Amino acid sequence: MNKTLITFFTVLFCLTSSVGWSADFQKGLAAAQKGDFATALREWTPLAEQGNADAQFNLGLMYDNGQGVLQDYKTAAKWYRLSAEQGNAIAQFNLGQMYTKGDGVVQDYKTGVKWYRLAAEQGYVRAQFNLGVLYDKGNGVLQDYKIAVKWYRLSAEQGFAVAQTNLGAMYKKGNGVVQDYKTALKWFRLSAEQGNATAQYNLGLSYGHGWSVIQDNVYAHMWLNISASNGYKKAIKQRDIAAKKMTSADISTAQKLARECVKKKYKGC
């Protein structure tokens, strides 16, 4: 199972750090929500220059995404940094991403880790997940599975599906924790119920091999089929392997269960 950094940026102008936004900030926010970024830029720039962390963050988003301005990662990083230095967790996370990707700054995993950690310590779920991946892979830090598990767990406990999948994989392999298929299955199921195709694949494998569940080709086929339908290509091969061990009636039952599971939005399958 591949573990990757979350590579998308927060794109909604949704902020929580300020109390009592000014009328000018609200005017800019209303304009941005309507797609009028020229007005948003006009309203937020003076506020950002005066030190308003939320306006600084939103300007960072605009330059990051090229909304109302020419896309300019260097300027985006400037505004994110000013907001991040005031404690804005999402700005810290986005700045961390810019350093790990080398967008607008010289690529520097160590500095990326610094900003991720500040956001993660504020409980920002995506930063916690990304720290988990960095420690898991040893990018910018010494590889340390125990620390990776710590950050994956904090993110997973907040319901972040990809972190739940990765935490399940750590228990499945025994990386940073005592190998425990039962706990792995728990995290895979929580993630699978949110529609995560990788977790659904791992559930299928668990049923196929009898890892902490009674071996059952019907349920293996069901989960692998669902995973495949959600775009996880590895699941196709494993589903077909399971099918070779099944009768036509078993396959029909598995396909019916898969349809019912999708209708239930993967809950209670």
Coordinates of N, CA, C and O in Angstrom, one line a residue, residues 74-217:
K74 N 5.7 32.2 -4.9 CA 6.6 32.9 -4.0 C 5.8 33.9 -3.2 O 6.1 34.0 -2.0
T75 N 4.9 34.6 -3.8 CA 4.1 35.6 -3.1 C 3.1 34.8 -2.2 O 2.8 35.3 -1.0
A76 N 2.6 33.7 -2.6 CA 1.7 32.9 -1.7 C 2.5 32.5 -0.5 O 2.0 32.6 0.6
A77 N 3.7 32.0 -0.6 CA 4.5 31.6 0.5 C 4.8 32.8 1.5 O 4.8 32.6 2.7
K78 N 5.0 34.0 0.9 CA 5.2 35.2 1.7 C 4.0 35.4 2.6 O 4.1 35.6 3.9
W79 N 2.8 35.3 2.1 CA 1.6 35.6 2.9 C 1.3 34.5 3.8 O 0.9 34.7 5.0
Y80 N 1.4 33.3 3.4 CA 1.3 32.1 4.3 C 2.2 32.3 5.5 O 1.8 32.0 6.6
R81 N 3.4 32.6 5.2 CA 4.4 32.7 6.3 C 4.0 33.8 7.3 O 4.1 33.5 8.6
L82 N 3.5 34.9 6.9 CA 3.1 36.0 7.8 C 1.9 35.5 8.7 O 1.9 35.8 9.9
S83 N 1.0 34.8 8.0 CA -0.1 34.2 8.8 C 0.3 33.1 9.7 O -0.1 33.0 10.9
A84 N 1.2 32.2 9.2 CA 1.6 31.1 10.0 C 2.4 31.5 11.2 O 2.3 30.9 12.3
E85 N 3.2 32.6 11.1 CA 3.9 33.1 12.2 C 3.0 33.6 13.3 O 3.5 33.8 14.5
Q86 N 1.8 33.9 13.0 CA 0.8 34.4 14.0 C 0.0 33.2 14.5 O -1.0 33.4 15.3
G87 N 0.3 32.0 14.0 CA -0.4 30.8 14.6 C -1.5 30.2 13.8 O -2.2 29.3 14.3
N88 N -1.7 30.7 12.6 CA -2.8 30.1 11.8 C -2.4 28.7 11.3 O -1.5 28.6 10.5
A89 N -3.1 27.7 11.8 CA -2.7 26.3 11.6 C -2.8 25.9 10.1 O -1.9 25.2 9.6
I90 N -3.8 26.4 9.4 CA -3.9 26.0 8.0 C -2.8 26.7 7.2 O -2.3 26.1 6.2
A91 N -2.5 27.9 7.5 CA -1.3 28.6 6.9 C -0.1 27.8 7.1 O 0.8 27.7 6.2
Q92 N 0.1 27.4 8.4 CA 1.3 26.6 8.7 C 1.3 25.3 7.9 O 2.4 24.9 7.3
F93 N 0.2 24.6 7.7 CA 0.1 23.4 6.9 C 0.5 23.7 5.5 O 1.3 23.0 4.8
N94 N -0.1 24.7 4.9 CA 0.1 25.0 3.5 C 1.5 25.5 3.2 O 2.1 25.1 2.2
L95 N 2.1 26.2 4.2 CA 3.5 26.6 4.1 C 4.4 25.3 4.2 O 5.4 25.2 3.4
G96 N 4.0 24.4 5.0 CA 4.8 23.1 5.1 C 4.8 22.4 3.8 O 5.8 21.8 3.3
Q97 N 3.6 22.4 3.1 CA 3.5 21.8 1.8 C 4.4 22.5 0.8 O 5.0 21.8 -0.1
M98 N 4.4 23.8 0.8 CA 5.3 24.5 -0.1 C 6.7 24.1 0.0 O 7.4 24.0 -1.0
Y99 N 7.2 23.9 1.3 CA 8.5 23.5 1.5 C 8.8 22.1 1.1 O 9.8 21.8 0.5
T100 N 7.9 21.2 1.3 CA 8.1 19.8 0.9 C 8.0 19.6 -0.6 O 8.6 18.7 -1.1
K101 N 7.2 20.5 -1.2 CA 7.1 20.4 -2.7 C 8.1 21.3 -3.4 O 8.3 21.0 -4.6
G102 N 8.6 22.3 -2.8 CA 9.5 23.2 -3.4 C 8.7 24.2 -4.3 O 9.2 24.7 -5.3
D103 N 7.5 24.6 -3.9 CA 6.7 25.6 -4.6 C 6.9 27.0 -4.0 O 6.6 27.2 -2.8
G104 N 7.6 27.9 -4.7 CA 7.8 29.2 -4.2 C 9.0 29.4 -3.3 O 9.3 30.5 -2.9
V105 N 9.5 28.3 -2.9 CA 10.7 28.2 -1.9 C 11.6 27.1 -2.4 O 11.2 26.2 -3.1
V106 N 12.8 27.1 -1.8 CA 13.7 26.0 -2.1 C 13.2 24.8 -1.3 O 12.8 24.9 -0.1
Q107 N 13.1 23.7 -2.0 CA 12.5 22.5 -1.4 C 13.4 22.2 -0.1 O 14.6 22.1 -0.2
D108 N 12.7 22.0 1.0 CA 13.4 21.8 2.3 C 12.5 21.0 3.2 O 11.6 21.6 3.8
Y109 N 12.7 19.7 3.2 CA 11.8 18.8 4.1 C 11.9 19.2 5.5 O 10.9 19.1 6.3
K110 N 13.1 19.6 6.0 CA 13.3 19.9 7.4 C 12.4 21.1 7.8 O 11.7 21.0 8.9
T111 N 12.3 22.1 7.0 CA 11.5 23.3 7.3 C 10.0 22.9 7.1 O 9.2 23.4 7.8
G112 N 9.7 22.1 6.1 CA 8.4 21.6 5.9 C 7.9 20.9 7.2 O 6.8 21.1 7.6
V113 N 8.7 20.0 7.7 CA 8.4 19.3 9.0 C 8.1 20.3 10.1 O 7.2 20.1 10.9
K114 N 8.9 21.3 10.2 CA 8.7 22.3 11.2 C 7.3 22.9 11.2 O 6.6 23.0 12.2
W115 N 6.9 23.3 10.0 CA 5.6 23.9 9.9 C 4.5 22.9 10.0 O 3.4 23.2 10.6
Y116 N 4.6 21.7 9.5 CA 3.6 20.7 9.7 C 3.4 20.4 11.2 O 2.3 20.3 11.7
R117 N 4.6 20.4 12.0 CA 4.5 20.1 13.4 C 3.7 21.1 14.1 O 2.9 20.8 15.0
L118 N 4.0 22.4 13.8 CA 3.2 23.5 14.5 C 1.7 23.4 14.2 O 0.9 23.6 15.1
A119 N 1.4 23.0 13.0 CA -0.1 22.9 12.7 C -0.6 21.6 13.3 O -1.7 21.6 13.9
A120 N 0.2 20.5 13.3 CA -0.3 19.3 13.9 C -0.5 19.4 15.4 O -1.4 18.8 16.0
E121 N 0.4 20.2 16.1 CA 0.2 20.3 17.5 C -1.0 21.2 17.9 O -1.4 21.1 19.0
Q122 N -1.6 21.8 16.9 CA -2.8 22.5 17.1 C -4.0 21.6 16.7 O -5.2 22.1 16.8
G123 N -3.7 20.4 16.4 CA -4.8 19.4 16.1 C -5.2 19.4 14.6 O -6.2 18.8 14.3
Y124 N -4.4 20.0 13.7 CA -4.8 20.1 12.3 C -4.6 18.7 11.7 O -3.4 18.2 11.6
V125 N -5.7 18.0 11.3 CA -5.6 16.6 11.0 C -4.7 16.3 9.8 O -4.0 15.3 9.7
R126 N -4.7 17.2 8.8 CA -3.9 16.9 7.6 C -2.4 17.0 7.8 O -1.6 16.3 7.3
A127 N -2.1 18.0 8.7 CA -0.7 18.1 9.1 C -0.2 16.9 9.9 O 0.9 16.4 9.7
Q128 N -1.1 16.4 10.8 CA -0.8 15.2 11.5 C -0.5 14.0 10.6 O 0.4 13.3 10.7
F129 N -1.4 13.9 9.6 CA -1.2 12.8 8.6 C 0.1 13.0 7.8 O 0.8 12.0 7.7
N130 N 0.4 14.2 7.3 CA 1.6 14.4 6.6 C 2.9 14.1 7.4 O 3.8 13.6 6.9
L131 N 2.8 14.5 8.7 CA 3.9 14.1 9.5 C 4.1 12.6 9.6 O 5.2 12.1 9.6
G132 N 3.0 11.9 9.8 CA 3.1 10.5 9.8 C 3.7 9.9 8.6 O 4.6 9.0 8.7
V133 N 3.4 10.4 7.4 CA 4.0 9.9 6.2 C 5.5 10.3 6.2 O 6.3 9.4 5.8
L134 N 5.9 11.5 6.6 CA 7.3 11.8 6.5 C 8.1 10.9 7.5 O 9.2 10.5 7.1
Y135 N 7.6 10.7 8.7 CA 8.3 9.8 9.5 C 8.3 8.3 9.1 O 9.3 7.6 9.3
D136 N 7.2 8.0 8.4 CA 7.1 6.6 7.8 C 8.1 6.4 6.8 O 8.8 5.3 6.7
K137 N 8.3 7.4 5.9 CA 9.3 7.3 4.8 C 10.7 7.8 5.1 O 11.6 7.4 4.4
G138 N 10.8 8.6 6.1 CA 12.1 9.1 6.4 C 12.5 10.3 5.6 O 13.6 10.5 5.2
N139 N 11.5 11.1 5.2 CA 11.7 12.3 4.4 C 11.9 13.5 5.3 O 10.9 13.9 6.0
G140 N 13.1 14.1 5.4 CA 13.3 15.3 6.2 C 13.5 15.0 7.7 O 13.8 15.9 8.5
V141 N 13.3 13.7 8.0 CA 13.5 13.3 9.4 C 14.0 11.9 9.4 O 14.0 11.2 8.3
L142 N 14.6 11.4 10.5 CA 15.0 10.0 10.5 C 13.7 9.1 10.5 O 12.8 9.5 11.2
Q143 N 13.8 8.1 9.7 CA 12.6 7.2 9.7 C 12.4 6.7 11.1 O 13.3 6.1 11.7
D144 N 11.1 6.8 11.5 CA 10.8 6.3 12.9 C 9.3 5.9 12.8 O 8.4 6.7 12.9
Y145 N 9.1 4.6 12.8 CA 7.8 4.1 12.6 C 6.9 4.4 13.9 O 5.7 4.6 13.7
K146 N 7.5 4.4 15.0 CA 6.7 4.7 16.2 C 6.1 6.1 16.2 O 5.0 6.3 16.6
I147 N 7.0 7.0 15.8 CA 6.5 8.4 15.7 C 5.5 8.5 14.5 O 4.5 9.3 14.7
A148 N 5.7 7.8 13.5 CA 4.7 7.8 12.4 C 3.4 7.3 12.9 O 2.3 7.9 12.6
V149 N 3.4 6.2 13.7 CA 2.1 5.7 14.2 C 1.4 6.7 15.1 O 0.2 6.9 15.1
K150 N 2.2 7.4 15.9 CA 1.7 8.5 16.8 C 0.9 9.5 16.0 O -0.3 9.8 16.3
W151 N 1.5 10.0 14.9 CA 0.8 11.0 14.1 C -0.4 10.5 13.3 O -1.4 11.1 13.2
Y152 N -0.2 9.3 12.7 CA -1.3 8.6 12.0 C -2.5 8.5 13.0 O -3.6 8.7 12.6
R153 N -2.2 8.0 14.2 CA -3.3 7.8 15.2 C -4.0 9.0 15.5 O -5.3 9.0 15.5
L154 N -3.3 10.1 15.7 CA -4.0 11.4 16.1 C -4.9 11.8 14.9 O -6.0 12.3 15.2
S155 N -4.4 11.7 13.7 CA -5.2 12.0 12.6 C -6.4 11.0 12.4 O -7.5 11.5 12.1
A156 N -6.1 9.8 12.5 CA -7.1 8.7 12.4 C -8.2 8.9 13.4 O -9.4 8.7 13.0
E157 N -7.9 9.2 14.6 CA -8.9 9.4 15.6 C -9.8 10.5 15.4 O -10.9 10.6 16.0
Q158 N -9.4 11.5 14.5 CA -10.3 12.5 14.1 C -11.1 12.2 12.9 O -11.9 13.0 12.4
G159 N -11.0 10.9 12.4 CA -11.8 10.4 11.3 C -11.2 10.6 10.0 O -11.9 10.5 9.0
F160 N -9.9 10.9 9.9 CA -9.3 11.1 8.6 C -9.0 9.8 7.9 O -8.2 9.0 8.4
A161 N -9.7 9.5 6.8 CA -9.8 8.2 6.3 C -8.4 7.7 5.8 O -8.1 6.5 6.0
V162 N -7.6 8.5 5.2 CA -6.3 8.1 4.7 C -5.4 7.7 5.8 O -4.6 6.8 5.8
A163 N -5.5 8.5 6.9 CA -4.7 8.2 8.1 C -5.1 6.8 8.7 O -4.3 6.0 9.2
Q164 N -6.4 6.6 8.7 CA -6.9 5.3 9.2 C -6.4 4.1 8.4 O -6.0 3.1 8.9
T165 N -6.4 4.3 7.1 CA -5.8 3.3 6.2 C -4.3 3.0 6.5 O -3.9 1.9 6.6
N166 N -3.6 4.1 6.6 CA -2.1 4.0 6.9 C -1.8 3.4 8.2 O -0.9 2.6 8.4
L167 N -2.7 3.8 9.2 CA -2.5 3.2 10.6 C -2.8 1.7 10.5 O -2.1 0.9 11.2
G168 N -3.8 1.3 9.8 CA -4.2 -0.1 9.6 C -3.0 -0.8 9.0 O -2.6 -2.0 9.4
A169 N -2.3 -0.2 8.0 CA -1.2 -0.9 7.4 C 0.0 -1.0 8.4 O 0.7 -2.0 8.3
M170 N 0.2 -0.1 9.3 CA 1.2 -0.2 10.3 C 1.0 -1.4 11.2 O 1.9 -2.2 11.5
Y171 N -0.3 -1.6 11.6 CA -0.6 -2.7 12.4 C -0.5 -4.0 11.6 O -0.1 -5.1 12.2
K172 N -0.9 -4.0 10.4 CA -0.8 -5.2 9.5 C 0.6 -5.7 9.4 O 0.9 -6.9 9.4
K173 N 1.5 -4.7 9.2 CA 2.9 -5.1 9.0 C 3.7 -5.2 10.2 O 4.8 -5.7 10.2
G174 N 3.2 -4.6 11.3 CA 4.0 -4.5 12.6 C 5.1 -3.5 12.5 O 6.1 -3.6 13.2
N175 N 4.8 -2.4 11.9 CA 5.8 -1.3 11.8 C 5.4 -0.3 12.9 O 4.4 0.4 12.8
G176 N 6.3 -0.2 13.9 CA 6.1 0.8 15.0 C 5.2 0.4 16.0 O 5.0 1.0 17.0
V177 N 4.5 -0.8 15.8 CA 3.6 -1.4 16.8 C 3.8 -2.9 16.7 O 4.3 -3.4 15.8
V178 N 3.2 -3.6 17.7 CA 3.2 -5.0 17.6 C 2.2 -5.4 16.5 O 1.1 -4.9 16.5
Q179 N 2.6 -6.3 15.7 CA 1.7 -6.8 14.6 C 0.4 -7.3 15.2 O 0.4 -8.1 16.1
D180 N -0.7 -6.7 14.6 CA -2.0 -7.0 15.2 C -3.1 -6.9 14.1 O -3.5 -5.8 13.8
Y181 N -3.4 -8.0 13.5 CA -4.4 -8.0 12.4 C -5.8 -7.5 12.8 O -6.5 -6.9 12.1
K182 N -6.1 -7.8 14.1 CA -7.5 -7.3 14.6 C -7.6 -5.8 14.6 O -8.6 -5.2 14.1
T183 N -6.5 -5.2 15.1 CA -6.5 -3.7 15.1 C -6.4 -3.1 13.7 O -7.0 -2.1 13.4
A184 N -5.6 -3.8 12.9 CA -5.5 -3.4 11.5 C -6.9 -3.4 10.8 O -7.3 -2.4 10.1
L185 N -7.6 -4.5 11.1 CA -8.9 -4.6 10.5 C -9.9 -3.5 10.9 O -10.7 -3.0 10.2
K186 N -9.8 -3.2 12.2 CA -10.6 -2.1 12.8 C -10.4 -0.8 12.0 O -11.4 -0.1 11.6
W187 N -9.1 -0.4 11.8 CA -8.8 0.8 11.1 C -9.2 0.8 9.6 O -9.7 1.7 9.0
F188 N -8.9 -0.4 9.0 CA -9.3 -0.5 7.6 C -10.8 -0.4 7.4 O -11.3 0.3 6.5
R189 N -11.6 -1.0 8.4 CA -13.0 -0.9 8.2 C -13.6 0.5 8.4 O -14.4 1.0 7.7
L190 N -13.0 1.2 9.4 CA -13.4 2.6 9.6 C -13.2 3.5 8.3 O -14.0 4.3 7.9
S191 N -12.0 3.2 7.7 CA -11.7 4.0 6.5 C -12.5 3.5 5.3 O -13.0 4.4 4.5
A192 N -12.7 2.2 5.2 CA -13.5 1.7 4.1 C -14.9 2.2 4.1 O -15.6 2.5 3.1
E193 N -15.5 2.4 5.3 CA -16.8 2.9 5.5 C -16.9 4.4 5.0 O -18.1 4.9 4.8
Q194 N -15.8 5.0 4.9 CA -15.8 6.4 4.3 C -15.6 6.4 2.8 O -15.5 7.4 2.2
G195 N -15.4 5.2 2.3 CA -15.2 5.1 0.8 C -13.8 5.0 0.4 O -13.6 5.1 -0.8
N196 N -12.9 4.8 1.3 CA -11.5 4.8 0.9 C -11.2 3.4 0.2 O -11.3 2.4 0.8
A197 N -10.8 3.5 -1.1 CA -10.6 2.3 -1.9 C -9.5 1.5 -1.4 O -9.5 0.2 -1.5
T198 N -8.4 2.1 -0.9 CA -7.3 1.3 -0.4 C -7.7 0.5 0.8 O -7.3 -0.7 0.9
A199 N -8.4 1.1 1.7 CA -8.9 0.3 2.9 C -9.9 -0.8 2.5 O -9.8 -1.9 3.0
Q200 N -10.7 -0.5 1.5 CA -11.6 -1.5 1.0 C -10.9 -2.7 0.4 O -11.2 -3.9 0.6
Y201 N -9.8 -2.4 -0.3 CA -8.9 -3.5 -0.8 C -8.3 -4.3 0.3 O -8.3 -5.5 0.2
N202 N -7.8 -3.6 1.3 CA -7.2 -4.4 2.4 C -8.3 -5.2 3.2 O -7.9 -6.3 3.7
L203 N -9.5 -4.7 3.3 CA -10.5 -5.5 3.9 C -10.8 -6.8 3.0 O -11.0 -7.9 3.6
G204 N -10.8 -6.6 1.7 CA -10.9 -7.7 0.8 C -9.9 -8.8 1.0 O -10.1 -10.0 1.1
L205 N -8.6 -8.3 1.1 CA -7.5 -9.2 1.4 C -7.6 -9.9 2.7 O -7.3 -11.1 2.9
S206 N -8.1 -9.2 3.7 CA -8.3 -9.7 5.1 C -9.3 -10.9 5.0 O -9.0 -12.0 5.7
Y207 N -10.4 -10.7 4.3 CA -11.4 -11.8 4.2 C -10.8 -12.9 3.4 O -11.1 -14.1 3.7
G208 N -10.1 -12.6 2.4 CA -9.5 -13.6 1.5 C -8.5 -14.5 2.2 O -8.4 -15.7 1.9
H209 N -7.7 -13.9 3.1 CA -6.7 -14.7 3.8 C -7.1 -15.1 5.2 O -6.3 -15.9 5.8
G210 N -8.2 -14.6 5.6 CA -8.6 -14.9 7.0 C -7.8 -14.3 8.1 O -7.5 -14.8 9.1
W211 N -7.4 -13.0 7.8 CA -6.7 -12.2 8.8 C -7.6 -11.6 9.8 O -8.3 -10.6 9.5
S212 N -7.7 -12.2 11.0 CA -8.5 -11.7 12.1 C -10.0 -11.8 11.8 O -10.8 -11.3 12.6
V213 N -10.4 -12.4 10.7 CA -11.8 -12.7 10.4 C -11.8 -14.2 9.9 O -10.8 -14.7 9.4
I214 N -13.0 -14.7 9.9 CA -13.2 -16.1 9.3 C -13.0 -15.9 7.8 O -13.6 -15.0 7.1
Q215 N -12.1 -16.7 7.2 CA -11.9 -16.7 5.7 C -13.2 -16.8 5.0 O -14.0 -17.7 5.2
D216 N -13.4 -15.9 4.1 CA -14.7 -15.9 3.3 C -14.5 -15.3 2.0 O -14.3 -14.1 1.8
N217 N -14.5 -16.1 0.9 CA -14.3 -15.6 -0.4 C -15.4 -14.7 -0.9 O -15.1 -13.8 -1.7

